[in-house]
Coordinates of C-alpha atoms in Angstrom, one line a residue:
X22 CA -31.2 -14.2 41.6
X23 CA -32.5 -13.8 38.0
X24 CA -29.8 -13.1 35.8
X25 CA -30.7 -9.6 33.4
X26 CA -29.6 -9.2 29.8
X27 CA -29.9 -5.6 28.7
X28 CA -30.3 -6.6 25.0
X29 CA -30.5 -5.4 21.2
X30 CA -31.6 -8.1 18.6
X31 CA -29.6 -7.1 16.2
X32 CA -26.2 -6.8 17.4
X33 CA -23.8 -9.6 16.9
X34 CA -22.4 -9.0 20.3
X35 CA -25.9 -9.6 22.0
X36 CA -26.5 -12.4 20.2
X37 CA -23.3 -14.3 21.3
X38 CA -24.6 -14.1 24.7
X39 CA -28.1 -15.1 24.3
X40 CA -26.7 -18.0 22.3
X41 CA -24.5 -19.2 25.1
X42 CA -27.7 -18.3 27.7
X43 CA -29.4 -20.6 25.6
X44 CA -26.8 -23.5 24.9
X45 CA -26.1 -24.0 28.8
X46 CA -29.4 -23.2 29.7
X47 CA -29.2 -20.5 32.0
X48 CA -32.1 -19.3 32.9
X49 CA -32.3 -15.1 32.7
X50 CA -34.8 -12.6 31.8
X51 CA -33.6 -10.0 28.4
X52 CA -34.9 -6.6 28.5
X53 CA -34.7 -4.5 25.1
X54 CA -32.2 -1.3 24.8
X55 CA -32.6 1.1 22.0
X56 CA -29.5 1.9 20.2
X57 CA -30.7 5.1 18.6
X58 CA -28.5 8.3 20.2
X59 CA -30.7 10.1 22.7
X60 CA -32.8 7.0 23.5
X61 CA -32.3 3.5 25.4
X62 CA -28.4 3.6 25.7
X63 CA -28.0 7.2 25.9
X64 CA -30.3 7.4 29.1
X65 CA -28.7 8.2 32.2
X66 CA -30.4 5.0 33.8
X67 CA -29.0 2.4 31.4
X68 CA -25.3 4.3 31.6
X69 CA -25.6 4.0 35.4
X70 CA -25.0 0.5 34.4
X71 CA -22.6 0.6 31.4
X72 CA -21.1 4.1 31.5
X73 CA -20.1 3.9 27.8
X74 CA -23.7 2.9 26.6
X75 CA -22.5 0.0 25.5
X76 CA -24.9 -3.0 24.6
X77 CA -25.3 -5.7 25.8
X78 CA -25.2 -5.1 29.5
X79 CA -25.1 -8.2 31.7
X80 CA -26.3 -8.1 35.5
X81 CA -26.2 -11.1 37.6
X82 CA -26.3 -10.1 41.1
X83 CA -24.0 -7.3 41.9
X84 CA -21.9 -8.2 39.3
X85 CA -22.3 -6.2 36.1
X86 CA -20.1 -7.0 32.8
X87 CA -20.5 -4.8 29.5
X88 CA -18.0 -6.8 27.5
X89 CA -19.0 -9.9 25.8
X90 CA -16.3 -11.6 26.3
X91 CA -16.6 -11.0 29.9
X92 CA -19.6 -12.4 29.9
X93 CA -19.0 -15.3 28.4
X94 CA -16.0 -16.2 31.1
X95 CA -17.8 -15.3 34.2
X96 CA -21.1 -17.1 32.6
X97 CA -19.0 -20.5 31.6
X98 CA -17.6 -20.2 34.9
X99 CA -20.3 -19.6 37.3
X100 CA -23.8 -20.7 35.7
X101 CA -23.2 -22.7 33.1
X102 CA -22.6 -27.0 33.3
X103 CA -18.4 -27.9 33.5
X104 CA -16.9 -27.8 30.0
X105 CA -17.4 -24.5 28.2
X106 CA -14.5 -23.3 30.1
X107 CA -11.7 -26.0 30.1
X108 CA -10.2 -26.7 33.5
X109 CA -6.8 -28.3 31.2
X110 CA -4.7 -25.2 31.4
X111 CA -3.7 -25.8 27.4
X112 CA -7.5 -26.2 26.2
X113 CA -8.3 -22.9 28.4
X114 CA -5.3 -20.8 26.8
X115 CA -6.1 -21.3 23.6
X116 CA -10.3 -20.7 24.4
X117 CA -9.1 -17.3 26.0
X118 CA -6.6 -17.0 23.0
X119 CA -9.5 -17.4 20.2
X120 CA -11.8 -15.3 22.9
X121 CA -9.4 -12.5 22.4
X122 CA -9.4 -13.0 18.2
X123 CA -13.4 -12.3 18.3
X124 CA -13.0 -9.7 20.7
X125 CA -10.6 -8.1 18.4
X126 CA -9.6 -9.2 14.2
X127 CA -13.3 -10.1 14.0
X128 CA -15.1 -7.2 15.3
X129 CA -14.2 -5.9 11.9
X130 CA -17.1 -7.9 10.7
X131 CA -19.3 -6.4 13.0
X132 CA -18.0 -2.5 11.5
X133 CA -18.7 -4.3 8.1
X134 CA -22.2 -5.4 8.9
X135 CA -23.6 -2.2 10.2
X136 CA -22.1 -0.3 7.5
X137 CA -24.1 -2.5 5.4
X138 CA -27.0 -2.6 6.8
X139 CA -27.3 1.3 8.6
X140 CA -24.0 3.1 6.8
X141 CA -22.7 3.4 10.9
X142 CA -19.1 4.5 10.1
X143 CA -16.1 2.4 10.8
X144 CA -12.5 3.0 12.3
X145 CA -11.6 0.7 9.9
X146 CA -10.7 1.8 6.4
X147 CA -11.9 -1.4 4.8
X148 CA -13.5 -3.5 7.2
X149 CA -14.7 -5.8 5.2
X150 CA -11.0 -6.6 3.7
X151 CA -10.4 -6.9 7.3
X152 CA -12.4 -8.8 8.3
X153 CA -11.9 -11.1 5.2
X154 CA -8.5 -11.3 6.1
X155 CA -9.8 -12.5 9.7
X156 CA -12.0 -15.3 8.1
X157 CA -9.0 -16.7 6.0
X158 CA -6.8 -16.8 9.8
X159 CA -9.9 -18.7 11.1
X160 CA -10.7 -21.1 8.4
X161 CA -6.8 -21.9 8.6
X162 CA -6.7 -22.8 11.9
X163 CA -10.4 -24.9 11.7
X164 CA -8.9 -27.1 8.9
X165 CA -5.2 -27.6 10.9
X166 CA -7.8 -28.8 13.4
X167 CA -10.0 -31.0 11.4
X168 CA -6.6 -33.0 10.4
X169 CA -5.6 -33.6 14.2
X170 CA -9.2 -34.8 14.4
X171 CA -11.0 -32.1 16.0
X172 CA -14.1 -29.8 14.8
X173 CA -14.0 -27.2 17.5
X174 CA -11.9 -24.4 17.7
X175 CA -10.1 -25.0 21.7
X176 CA -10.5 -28.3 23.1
X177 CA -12.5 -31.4 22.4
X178 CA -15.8 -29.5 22.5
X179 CA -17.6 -26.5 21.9
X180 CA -16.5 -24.1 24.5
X181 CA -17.5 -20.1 24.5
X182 CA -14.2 -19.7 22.1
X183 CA -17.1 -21.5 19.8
X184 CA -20.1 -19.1 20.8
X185 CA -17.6 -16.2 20.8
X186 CA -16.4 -16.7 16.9
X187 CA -19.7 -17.7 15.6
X188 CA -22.0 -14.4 15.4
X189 CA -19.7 -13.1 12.8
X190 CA -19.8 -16.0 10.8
X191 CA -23.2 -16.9 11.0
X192 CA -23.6 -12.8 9.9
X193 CA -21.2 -12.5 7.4
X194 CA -23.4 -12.0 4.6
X195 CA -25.4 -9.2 6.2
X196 CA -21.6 -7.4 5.4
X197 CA -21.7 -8.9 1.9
X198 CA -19.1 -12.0 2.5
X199 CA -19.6 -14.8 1.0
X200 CA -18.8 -18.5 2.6
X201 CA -18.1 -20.0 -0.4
X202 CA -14.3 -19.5 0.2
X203 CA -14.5 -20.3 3.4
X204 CA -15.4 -24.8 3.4
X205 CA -13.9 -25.4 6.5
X206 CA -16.2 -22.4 8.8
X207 CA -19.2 -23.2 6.9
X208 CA -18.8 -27.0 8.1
X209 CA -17.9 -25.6 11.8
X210 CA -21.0 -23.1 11.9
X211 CA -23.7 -26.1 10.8
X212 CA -22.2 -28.2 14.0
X213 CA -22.9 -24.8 16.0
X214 CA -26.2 -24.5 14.2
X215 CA -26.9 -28.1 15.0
X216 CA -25.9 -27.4 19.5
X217 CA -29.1 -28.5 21.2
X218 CA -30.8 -25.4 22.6
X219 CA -29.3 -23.2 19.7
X220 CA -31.3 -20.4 18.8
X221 CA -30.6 -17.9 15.8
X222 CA -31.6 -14.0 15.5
X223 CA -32.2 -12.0 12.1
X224 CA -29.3 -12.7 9.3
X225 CA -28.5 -15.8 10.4
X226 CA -28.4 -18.3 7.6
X227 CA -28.7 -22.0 7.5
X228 CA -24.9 -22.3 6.0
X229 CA -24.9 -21.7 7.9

């Protein structure tokens, strides 16, 4: 059975998955959601699917995810070639460790770009200090990595901890943040950039 993404171009969160769709390629069909109130995720069809209008919507099957990270797990898991998912229980914690980082300090990014970009408010009283401050954790980590001779964030290879991380930073300056203080990510996202079957969406830059 075709796998369905319910999808909006723009949203980082979207884009993580069609990236991974398109890294392990997966085959699926992506159908289009609006994301204006009253239209496309408001409609009592698409929330028959994701109660809290939430895009991107996933359907493979009778299984239906609304969280990326979700997604990503059950997709690494059961579609996609062995790898993106470590089996080695230490390489896995620290992909579902970094998994829970994007899900969470990163999404400030998100709040920051589509303040930006659409003035959508924020939870977040600064989110692009936070999410600043989440770019410095993640730069610090990438170059403790690069000296034990690694240039992936979990394990010896991409894995969707990779995919996961990289929307925000391939975004970042639709929020107004600058890589230029950030070395280390902007060498990680060009070895993202460079996957084979990568594909990019609006904002991303060839820093990227």
């Amino acid at each position: 059975m075709t796998i369905v993404l319910h999808n909006h171009d723009l949203l980082a969160d979207a884009y993580a998955i069609r990236l991974f769709l398109a890294l392990a390629g997966i085959p699926h069909d992506t159908r289009t959601v609006a994301i204006l109130p009253g239209d496309g995720a408001d409609t009592p069809a698409y929330r028959a699917l994701a109660p809290a209008g939430t895009v991107p919507t996933l359907v493979d099957g009778d299984v239906v995810l609304t969280r990326p990270v979700a997604m990503l797990v059950h997709l690494a898991e059961r579609r996609a070639p062995a790898g993106w998912l470590p089996a080695e229980p230490a390489a896995r914690a620290a992909v579902f460790d970094w998994l829970a980082f994007a899900a969470g300090d990163l999404r400030a990014l998100e709040d920051a770009r589509l303040r930006a970009m659409f003035g959508r408010p924020s939870e977040l009283a600064d989110p692009l200090a936070a999410a600043r401050a989440a770019f410095r954790v993640l730069e610090g980590h990438l170059v403790r990595r690069t000296l034990d001779g690694f240039a992936t964030v979990a394990g010896d290879r991409p894995t969707i901890a990779d995919v996961a991380l990289f929307p925000a930073v391939a975004l970042a300056a639709d929020a107004g943040l600058g890589m230029e203080e950030f070395p280390r990510l902007a060498i990680w996202a060009r070895g993202i950039h460079a996957l084979p079957g990568f594909v990019t969406m609006p904002g991303v830059r060839e820093v990227v």
